[in-house]
Short mmCIF file of C-alpha atoms and ligand atoms in Angstrom, two decimals:
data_model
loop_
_atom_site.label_atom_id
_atom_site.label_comp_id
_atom_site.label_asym_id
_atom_site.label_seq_id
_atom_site.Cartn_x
_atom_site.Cartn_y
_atom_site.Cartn_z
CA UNK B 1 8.18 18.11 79.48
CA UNK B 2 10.27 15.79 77.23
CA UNK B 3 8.48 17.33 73.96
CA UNK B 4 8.78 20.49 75.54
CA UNK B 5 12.57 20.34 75.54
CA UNK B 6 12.68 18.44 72.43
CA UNK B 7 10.40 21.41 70.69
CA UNK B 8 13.25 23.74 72.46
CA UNK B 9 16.16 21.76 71.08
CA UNK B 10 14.99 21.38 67.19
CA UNK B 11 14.31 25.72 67.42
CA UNK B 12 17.47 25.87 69.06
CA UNK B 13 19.24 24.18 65.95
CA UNK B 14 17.54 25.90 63.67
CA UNK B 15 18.79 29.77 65.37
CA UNK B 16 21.82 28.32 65.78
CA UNK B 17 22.36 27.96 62.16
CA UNK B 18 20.84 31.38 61.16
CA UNK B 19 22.11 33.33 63.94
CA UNK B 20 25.55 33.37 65.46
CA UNK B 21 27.27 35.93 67.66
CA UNK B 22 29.48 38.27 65.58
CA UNK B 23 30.49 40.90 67.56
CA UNK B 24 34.13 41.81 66.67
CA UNK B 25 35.02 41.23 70.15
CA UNK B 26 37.41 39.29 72.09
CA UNK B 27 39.92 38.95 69.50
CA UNK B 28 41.97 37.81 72.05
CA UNK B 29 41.18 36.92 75.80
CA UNK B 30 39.44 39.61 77.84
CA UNK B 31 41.48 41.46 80.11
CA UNK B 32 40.13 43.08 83.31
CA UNK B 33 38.45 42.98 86.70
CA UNK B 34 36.05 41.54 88.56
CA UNK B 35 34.19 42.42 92.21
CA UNK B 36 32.77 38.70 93.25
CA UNK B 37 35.78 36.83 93.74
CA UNK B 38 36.68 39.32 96.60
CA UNK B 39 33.96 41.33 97.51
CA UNK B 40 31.17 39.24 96.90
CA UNK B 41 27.79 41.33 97.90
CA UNK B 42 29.62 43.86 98.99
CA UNK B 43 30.20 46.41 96.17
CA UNK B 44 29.12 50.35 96.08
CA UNK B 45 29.93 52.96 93.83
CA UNK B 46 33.19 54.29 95.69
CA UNK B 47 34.77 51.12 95.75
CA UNK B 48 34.37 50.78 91.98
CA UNK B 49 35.89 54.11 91.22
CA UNK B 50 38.67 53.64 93.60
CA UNK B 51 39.14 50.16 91.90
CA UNK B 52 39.17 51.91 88.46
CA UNK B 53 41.80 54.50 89.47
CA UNK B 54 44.01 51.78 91.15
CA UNK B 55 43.67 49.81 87.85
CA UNK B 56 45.10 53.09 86.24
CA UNK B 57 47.77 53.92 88.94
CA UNK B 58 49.10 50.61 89.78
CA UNK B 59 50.25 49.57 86.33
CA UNK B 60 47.17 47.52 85.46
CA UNK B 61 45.92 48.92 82.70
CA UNK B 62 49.14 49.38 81.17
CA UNK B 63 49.63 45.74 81.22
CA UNK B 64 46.31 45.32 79.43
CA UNK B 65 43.85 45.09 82.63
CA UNK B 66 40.59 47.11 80.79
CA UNK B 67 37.30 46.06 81.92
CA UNK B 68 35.98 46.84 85.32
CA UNK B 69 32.54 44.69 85.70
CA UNK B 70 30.25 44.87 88.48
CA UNK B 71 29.35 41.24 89.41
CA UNK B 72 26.21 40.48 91.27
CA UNK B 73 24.16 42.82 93.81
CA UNK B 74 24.25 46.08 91.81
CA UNK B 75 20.27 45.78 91.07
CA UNK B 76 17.42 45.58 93.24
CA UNK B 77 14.13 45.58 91.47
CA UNK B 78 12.07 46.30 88.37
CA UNK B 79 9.97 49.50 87.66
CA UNK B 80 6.49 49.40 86.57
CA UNK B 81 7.16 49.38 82.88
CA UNK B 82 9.85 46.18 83.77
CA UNK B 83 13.21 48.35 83.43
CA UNK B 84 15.96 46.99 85.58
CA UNK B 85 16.48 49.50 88.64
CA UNK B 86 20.26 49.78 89.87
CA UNK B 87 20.68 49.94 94.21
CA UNK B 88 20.47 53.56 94.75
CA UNK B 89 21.73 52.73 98.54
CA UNK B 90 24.70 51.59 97.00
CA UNK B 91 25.08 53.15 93.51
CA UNK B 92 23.25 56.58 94.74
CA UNK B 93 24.86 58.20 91.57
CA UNK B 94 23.67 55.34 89.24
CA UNK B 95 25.04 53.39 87.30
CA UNK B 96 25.11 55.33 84.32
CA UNK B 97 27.61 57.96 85.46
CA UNK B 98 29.27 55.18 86.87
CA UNK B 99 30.38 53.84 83.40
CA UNK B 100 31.00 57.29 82.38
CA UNK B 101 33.35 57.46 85.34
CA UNK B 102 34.92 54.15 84.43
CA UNK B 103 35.58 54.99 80.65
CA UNK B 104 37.02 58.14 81.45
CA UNK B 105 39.51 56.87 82.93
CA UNK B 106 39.95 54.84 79.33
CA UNK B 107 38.75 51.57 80.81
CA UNK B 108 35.67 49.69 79.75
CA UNK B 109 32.42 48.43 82.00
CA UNK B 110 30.79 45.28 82.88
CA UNK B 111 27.84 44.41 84.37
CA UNK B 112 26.48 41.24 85.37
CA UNK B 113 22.88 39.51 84.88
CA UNK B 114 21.41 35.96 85.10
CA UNK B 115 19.08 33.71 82.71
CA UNK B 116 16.78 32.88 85.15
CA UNK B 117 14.05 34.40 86.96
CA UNK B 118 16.77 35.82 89.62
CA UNK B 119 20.47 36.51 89.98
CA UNK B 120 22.18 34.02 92.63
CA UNK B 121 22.09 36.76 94.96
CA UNK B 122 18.22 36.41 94.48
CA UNK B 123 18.30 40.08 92.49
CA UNK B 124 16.19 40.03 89.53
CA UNK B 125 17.12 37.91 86.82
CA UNK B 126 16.54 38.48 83.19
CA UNK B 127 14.52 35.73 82.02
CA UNK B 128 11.91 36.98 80.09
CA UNK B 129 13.01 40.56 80.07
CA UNK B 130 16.30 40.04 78.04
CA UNK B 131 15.43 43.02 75.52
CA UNK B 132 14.31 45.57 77.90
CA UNK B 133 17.66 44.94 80.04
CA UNK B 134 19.88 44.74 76.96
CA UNK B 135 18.48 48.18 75.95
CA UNK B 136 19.50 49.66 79.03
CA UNK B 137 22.81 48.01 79.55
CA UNK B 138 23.35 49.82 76.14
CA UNK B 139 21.78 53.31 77.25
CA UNK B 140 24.44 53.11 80.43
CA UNK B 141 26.84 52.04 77.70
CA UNK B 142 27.96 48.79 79.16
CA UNK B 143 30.55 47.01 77.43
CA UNK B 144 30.49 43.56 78.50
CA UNK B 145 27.93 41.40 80.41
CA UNK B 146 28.17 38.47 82.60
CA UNK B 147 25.37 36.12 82.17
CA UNK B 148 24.81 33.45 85.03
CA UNK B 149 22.61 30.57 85.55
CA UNK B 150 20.74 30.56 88.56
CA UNK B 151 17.07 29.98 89.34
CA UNK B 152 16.46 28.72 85.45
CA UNK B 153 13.63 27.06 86.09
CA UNK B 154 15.70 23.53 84.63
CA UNK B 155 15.12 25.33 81.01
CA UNK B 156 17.88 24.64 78.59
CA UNK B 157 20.78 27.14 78.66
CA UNK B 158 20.87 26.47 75.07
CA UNK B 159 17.23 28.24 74.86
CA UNK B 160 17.87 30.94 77.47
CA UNK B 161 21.46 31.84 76.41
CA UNK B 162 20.58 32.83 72.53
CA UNK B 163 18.03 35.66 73.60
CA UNK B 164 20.18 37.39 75.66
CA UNK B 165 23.11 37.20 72.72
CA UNK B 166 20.03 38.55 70.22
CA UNK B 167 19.07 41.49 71.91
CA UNK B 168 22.46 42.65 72.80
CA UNK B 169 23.31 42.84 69.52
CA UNK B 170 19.94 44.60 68.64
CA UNK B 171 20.76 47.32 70.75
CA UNK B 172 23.90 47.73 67.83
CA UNK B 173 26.31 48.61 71.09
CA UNK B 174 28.82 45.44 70.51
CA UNK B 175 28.62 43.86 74.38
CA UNK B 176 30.89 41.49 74.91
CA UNK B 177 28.68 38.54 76.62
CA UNK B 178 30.00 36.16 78.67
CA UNK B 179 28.32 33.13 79.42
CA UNK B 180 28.07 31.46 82.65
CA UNK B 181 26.24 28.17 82.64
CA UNK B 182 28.58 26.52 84.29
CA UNK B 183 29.95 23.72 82.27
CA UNK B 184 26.66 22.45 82.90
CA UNK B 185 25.33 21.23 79.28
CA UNK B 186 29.25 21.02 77.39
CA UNK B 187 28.81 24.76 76.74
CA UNK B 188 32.35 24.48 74.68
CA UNK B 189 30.42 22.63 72.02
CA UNK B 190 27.40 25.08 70.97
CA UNK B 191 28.82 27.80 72.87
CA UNK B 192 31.17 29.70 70.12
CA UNK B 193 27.95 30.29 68.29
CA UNK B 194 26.07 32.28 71.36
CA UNK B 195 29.17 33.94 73.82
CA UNK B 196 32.38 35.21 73.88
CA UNK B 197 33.19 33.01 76.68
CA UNK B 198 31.48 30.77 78.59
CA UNK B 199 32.29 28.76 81.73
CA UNK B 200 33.16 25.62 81.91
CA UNK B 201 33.25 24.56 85.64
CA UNK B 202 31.43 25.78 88.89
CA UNK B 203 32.46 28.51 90.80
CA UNK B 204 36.55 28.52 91.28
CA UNK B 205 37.36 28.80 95.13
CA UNK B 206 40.92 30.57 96.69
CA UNK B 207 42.35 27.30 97.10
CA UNK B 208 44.54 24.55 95.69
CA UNK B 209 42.33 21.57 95.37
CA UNK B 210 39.97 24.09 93.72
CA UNK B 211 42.09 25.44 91.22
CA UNK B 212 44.03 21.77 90.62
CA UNK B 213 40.05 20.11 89.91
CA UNK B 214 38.97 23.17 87.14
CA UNK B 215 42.66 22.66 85.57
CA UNK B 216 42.03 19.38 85.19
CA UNK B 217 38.43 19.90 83.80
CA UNK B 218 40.07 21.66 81.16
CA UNK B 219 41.99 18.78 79.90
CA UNK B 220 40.12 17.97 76.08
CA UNK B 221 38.28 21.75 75.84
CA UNK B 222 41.30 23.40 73.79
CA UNK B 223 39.82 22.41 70.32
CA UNK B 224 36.90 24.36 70.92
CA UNK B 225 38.45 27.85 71.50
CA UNK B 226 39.38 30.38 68.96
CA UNK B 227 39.45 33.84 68.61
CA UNK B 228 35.98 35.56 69.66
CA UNK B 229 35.23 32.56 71.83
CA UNK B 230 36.92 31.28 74.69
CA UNK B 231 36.54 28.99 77.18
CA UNK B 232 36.71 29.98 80.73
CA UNK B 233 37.94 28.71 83.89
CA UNK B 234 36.32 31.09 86.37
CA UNK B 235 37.94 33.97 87.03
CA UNK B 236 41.66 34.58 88.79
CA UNK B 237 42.12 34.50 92.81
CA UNK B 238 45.44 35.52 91.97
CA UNK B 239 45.73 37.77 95.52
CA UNK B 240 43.13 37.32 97.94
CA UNK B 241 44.78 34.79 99.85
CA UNK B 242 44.20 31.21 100.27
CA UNK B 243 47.47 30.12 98.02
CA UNK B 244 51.38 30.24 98.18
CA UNK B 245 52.73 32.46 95.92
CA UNK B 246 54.18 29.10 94.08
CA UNK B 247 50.44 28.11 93.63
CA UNK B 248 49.17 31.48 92.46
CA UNK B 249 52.03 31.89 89.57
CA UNK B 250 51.11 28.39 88.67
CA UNK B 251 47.02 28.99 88.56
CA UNK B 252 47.91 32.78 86.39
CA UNK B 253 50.40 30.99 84.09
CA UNK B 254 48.22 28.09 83.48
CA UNK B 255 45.54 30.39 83.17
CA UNK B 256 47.16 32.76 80.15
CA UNK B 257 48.21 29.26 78.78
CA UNK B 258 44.18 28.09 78.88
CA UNK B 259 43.48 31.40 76.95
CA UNK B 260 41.56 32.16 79.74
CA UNK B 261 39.71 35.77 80.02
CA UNK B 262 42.36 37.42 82.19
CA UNK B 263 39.73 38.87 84.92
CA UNK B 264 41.35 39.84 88.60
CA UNK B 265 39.30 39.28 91.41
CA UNK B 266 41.29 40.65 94.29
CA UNK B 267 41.89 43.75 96.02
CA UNK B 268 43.72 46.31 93.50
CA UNK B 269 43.68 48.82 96.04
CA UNK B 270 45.85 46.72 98.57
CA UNK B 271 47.67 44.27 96.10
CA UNK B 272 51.10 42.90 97.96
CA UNK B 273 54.80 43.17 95.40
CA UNK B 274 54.06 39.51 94.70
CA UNK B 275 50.88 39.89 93.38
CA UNK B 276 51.34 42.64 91.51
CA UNK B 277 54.39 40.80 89.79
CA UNK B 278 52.41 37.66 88.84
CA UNK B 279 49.77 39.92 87.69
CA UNK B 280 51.51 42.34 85.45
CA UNK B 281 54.07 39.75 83.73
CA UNK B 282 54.20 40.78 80.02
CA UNK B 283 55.52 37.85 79.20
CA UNK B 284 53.11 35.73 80.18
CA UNK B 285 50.25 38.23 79.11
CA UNK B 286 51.51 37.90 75.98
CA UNK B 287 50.93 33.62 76.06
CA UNK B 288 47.02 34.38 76.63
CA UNK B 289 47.12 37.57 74.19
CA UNK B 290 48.84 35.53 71.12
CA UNK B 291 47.25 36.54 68.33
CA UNK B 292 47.16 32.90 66.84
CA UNK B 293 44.70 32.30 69.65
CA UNK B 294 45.29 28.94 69.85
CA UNK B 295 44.58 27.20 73.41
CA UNK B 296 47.14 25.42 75.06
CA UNK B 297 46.72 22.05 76.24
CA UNK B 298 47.77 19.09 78.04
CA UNK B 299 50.71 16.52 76.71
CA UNK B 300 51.71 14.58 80.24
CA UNK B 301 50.55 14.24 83.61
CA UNK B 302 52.18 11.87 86.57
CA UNK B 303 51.69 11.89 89.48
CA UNK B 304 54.83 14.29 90.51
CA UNK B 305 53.93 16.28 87.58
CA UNK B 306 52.12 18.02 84.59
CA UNK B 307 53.40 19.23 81.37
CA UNK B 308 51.45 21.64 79.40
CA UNK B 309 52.31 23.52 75.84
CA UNK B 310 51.00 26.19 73.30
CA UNK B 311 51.69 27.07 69.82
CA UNK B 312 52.61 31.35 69.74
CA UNK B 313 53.32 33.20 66.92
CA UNK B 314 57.22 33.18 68.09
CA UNK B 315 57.64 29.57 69.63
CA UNK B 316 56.25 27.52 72.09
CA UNK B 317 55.12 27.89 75.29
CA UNK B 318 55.75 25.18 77.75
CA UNK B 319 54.46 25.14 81.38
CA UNK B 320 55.97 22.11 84.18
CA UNK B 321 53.51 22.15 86.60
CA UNK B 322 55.27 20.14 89.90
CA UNK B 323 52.15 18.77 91.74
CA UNK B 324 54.36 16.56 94.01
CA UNK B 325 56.68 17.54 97.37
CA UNK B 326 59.15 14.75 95.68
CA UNK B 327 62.64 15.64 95.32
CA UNK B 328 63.68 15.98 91.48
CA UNK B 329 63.95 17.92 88.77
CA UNK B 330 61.78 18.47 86.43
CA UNK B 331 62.13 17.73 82.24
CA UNK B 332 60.54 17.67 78.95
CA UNK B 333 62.12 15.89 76.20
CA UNK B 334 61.97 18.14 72.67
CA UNK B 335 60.12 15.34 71.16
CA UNK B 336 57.09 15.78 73.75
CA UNK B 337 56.55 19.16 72.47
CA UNK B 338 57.28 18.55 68.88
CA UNK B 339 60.33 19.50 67.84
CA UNK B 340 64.02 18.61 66.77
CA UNK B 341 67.53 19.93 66.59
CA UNK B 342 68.00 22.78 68.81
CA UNK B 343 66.23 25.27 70.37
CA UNK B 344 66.18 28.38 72.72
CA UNK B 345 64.89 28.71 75.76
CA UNK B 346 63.81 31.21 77.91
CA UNK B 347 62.20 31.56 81.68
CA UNK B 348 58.93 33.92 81.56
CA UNK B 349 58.77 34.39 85.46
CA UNK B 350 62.69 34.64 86.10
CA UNK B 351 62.92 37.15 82.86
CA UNK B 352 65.78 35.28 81.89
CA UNK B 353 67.77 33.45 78.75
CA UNK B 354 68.60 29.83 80.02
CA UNK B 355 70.39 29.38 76.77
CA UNK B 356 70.85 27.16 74.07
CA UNK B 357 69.67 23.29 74.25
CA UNK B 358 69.30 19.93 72.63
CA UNK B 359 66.77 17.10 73.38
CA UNK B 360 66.30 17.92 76.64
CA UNK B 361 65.39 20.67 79.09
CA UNK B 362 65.26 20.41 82.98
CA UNK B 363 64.83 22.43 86.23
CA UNK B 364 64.04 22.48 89.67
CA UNK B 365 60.53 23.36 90.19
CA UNK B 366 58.79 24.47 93.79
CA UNK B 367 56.16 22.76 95.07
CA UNK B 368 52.84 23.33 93.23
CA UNK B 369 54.87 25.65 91.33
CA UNK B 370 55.66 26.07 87.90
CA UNK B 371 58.52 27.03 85.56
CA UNK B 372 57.05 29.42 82.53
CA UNK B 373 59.36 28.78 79.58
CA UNK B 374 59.16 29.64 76.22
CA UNK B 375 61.21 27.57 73.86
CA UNK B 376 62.14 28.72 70.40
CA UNK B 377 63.82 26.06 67.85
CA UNK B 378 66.03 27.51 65.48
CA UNK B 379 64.55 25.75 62.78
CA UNK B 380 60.75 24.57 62.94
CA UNK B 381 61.51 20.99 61.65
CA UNK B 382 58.48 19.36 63.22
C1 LIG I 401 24.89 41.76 65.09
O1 LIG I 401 24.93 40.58 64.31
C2 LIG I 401 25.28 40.78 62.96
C3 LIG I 401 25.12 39.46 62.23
O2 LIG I 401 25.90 38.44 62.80
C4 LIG I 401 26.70 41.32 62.91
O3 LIG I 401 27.09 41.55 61.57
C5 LIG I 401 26.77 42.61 63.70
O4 LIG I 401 28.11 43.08 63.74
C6 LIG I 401 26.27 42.40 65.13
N1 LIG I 401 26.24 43.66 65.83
C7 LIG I 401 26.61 43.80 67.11
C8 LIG I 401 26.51 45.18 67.68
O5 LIG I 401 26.99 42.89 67.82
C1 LIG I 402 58.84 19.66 93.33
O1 LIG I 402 58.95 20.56 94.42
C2 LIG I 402 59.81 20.09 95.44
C3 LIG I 402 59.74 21.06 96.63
O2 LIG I 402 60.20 22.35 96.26
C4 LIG I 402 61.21 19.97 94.90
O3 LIG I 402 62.08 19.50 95.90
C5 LIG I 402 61.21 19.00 93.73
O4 LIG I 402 62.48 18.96 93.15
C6 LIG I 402 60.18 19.42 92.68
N1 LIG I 402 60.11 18.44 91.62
C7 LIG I 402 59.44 17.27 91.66
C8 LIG I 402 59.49 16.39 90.49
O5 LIG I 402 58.79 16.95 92.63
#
């Protein structure tokens, strides 16, 4: 087995010099929507389209919201020549005209597959039959692909990855393909050269331990992102539930800060104002959508607090992150975010100028909440 995986490893190195993905996509972080994080199993074609018109309606896509990707359970079996067969119980009008639905509406369309011999929902998987599913995904015109890791039979991701990147491109539909190992074998250092994304955590859960542990996994990843490849947290809970509002602007900011694929995983059809405000805040879309593409990362953590910054074209973005119940303010000193003389600031969740300061900014921050500020010195004298 060891020579096995050795024999894997020294092909591996060898592709990964000759062959990397080059796609064109995912300039900047992908924007969209996904079904697990809510609906789990339970997905059918109606609730898609009705997902993809609330996208439209609500303001979504406007705010940059495009892809609309089936996670796992839309496929049930293989036919006799080994082509992937879609759940006509639940996709009676197949998946096809499903995507056609989908980008008429001007939005794109995701599926969602698994390196292994079956999905974690014990669908098939498409170890072994990457080409034959690539072609269709392309046929159907799918424009992005979720790739997960269950029932892998303990191969190397870095040998069952690749394939799947090769004959996507093959199929010369550009597929944006996002990996989901699950920060298993340090995806974020052979990654870039195989997915758009890739995870690099488990599964995120709609809770604040969860989303406080992958935040802090992320600490030490932001040298490894860039534009075409991203890491990924897992995918937003923003909405479904299990958080304070406080917690959920925190998790969203953080996550546009992380440079995070943007990808909803609540309810559109039944979002609440609050949701739908965190969601839709161009100013913080614009942190993840910076075209410097340049991850944010981590300068200070206590244990009240956490201060995070990123470079954008127009400043800096700085995030306090109060992980306490303690009663004080909150501060950053300029020097902890590299800069002198004086600067302007502005908060991205209040929409509003704070004004002019030296030195010094502070403010009073909710519990597990977060002020969003982005700070502007009037002359870059780092
Ligand atoms: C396939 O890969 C080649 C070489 O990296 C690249 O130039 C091309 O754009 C890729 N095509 C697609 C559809 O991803
Ligand atoms: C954190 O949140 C609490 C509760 O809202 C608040 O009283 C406190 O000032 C904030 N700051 C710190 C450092 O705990």
């Amino acid at each position: 087995m060891r020579q096995t995986l050795q024999v894997f490893l020294v092909l591996f190195s060898t592709f990964a010099i000759i062959n990397c993905l080059n796609n064109g996509l995912a300039l900047t972080p992908a924007m969209g929507w996904n079904s697990w994080n809510h609906f789990h199993c339970d997905i059918n074609e109606d609730l898609i389209k009705q997902t993809a018109d609330a996208i439209v309606s609500s303001g979504l896509a406007d705010a940059g919201y495009k892809y609309v990707n089936l996670d796992d359970c839309w496929q049930i079996s293989r036919d006799s020549e080994g082509y992937i067969q879609e759940d006509k119980a639940k996709f009676p009008s197949g998946i096809k005209a499903l995507a056609d639905y989908v980008h008429s509406k001007g939005l794109k369309f995701g599926l969602y597959s698994d390196a292994g011999d079956f999905t974690c929902e014990h669908r098939p998987g498409s170890l072994g039959y990457e080409v034959k599913d690539a072609e269709r995904y392309a046929e159907w015109g799918v424009d992005y692909l979720k790739y997960d890791n269950c029932y892998n039979n303990n191969i190397p991701p870095q040998v069952r990855y690749p394939p799947m990147r090769d004959a996507l491109n093959s199929t010369g539909h550009p597929i944006y393909f996002s990996m989901c190992e699950w920060g298993e074998q340090d995806p974020a250092t052979w990654a870039p050269e195989v997915g758009n994304s890739w995870r690099t955590t488990g599964d995120i859960s709609d809770n604040y331990d969860s989303f406080l542990s992958i935040l802090e996994q992320q600490v030490g990843l932001e040298k490894y992102a860039h534009r075409g490849a991203w890491n990924d947290p897992d995918m937003l809970e923003v909405g479904n539930g299990g958080m304070t509002t406080q917690e959920y602007e925190a998790h969203f900011a953080l996550w546009a800060l992380l440079k995070a694929p943007l990808l909803i995983g609540c309810d559109v059809n039944n979002m609440s104002p609050d949701t739908f405000r965190i969601l839709s805040n161009q100013e913080i879309i614009a942190i993840n959508q910076d075209p410097l593409g340049i991850q944010g990362r981590r300068v200070l953590k206590t244990d009240q607090y956490q201060l995070w910054i990123g470079t954008i074209v127009d400043g800096i973005a700085v995030i306090l992150f109060n992980t306490s119940s303690q009663d004080s303010d909150l501060s950053f000193t300029f020097e902890q975010i590299g800069i002198t003389g004086q600067a302007i600031i502005r908060d991205l969740y209040k929409h509003q100028d704070l004004g002019k300061f030296s030195n010094s900014f502070s403010t009073n921050v909710p519990t597990h909440g977060v002020a969003v500020l982005k700070v502007v010195p009037l002359s870059f004298a780092y």
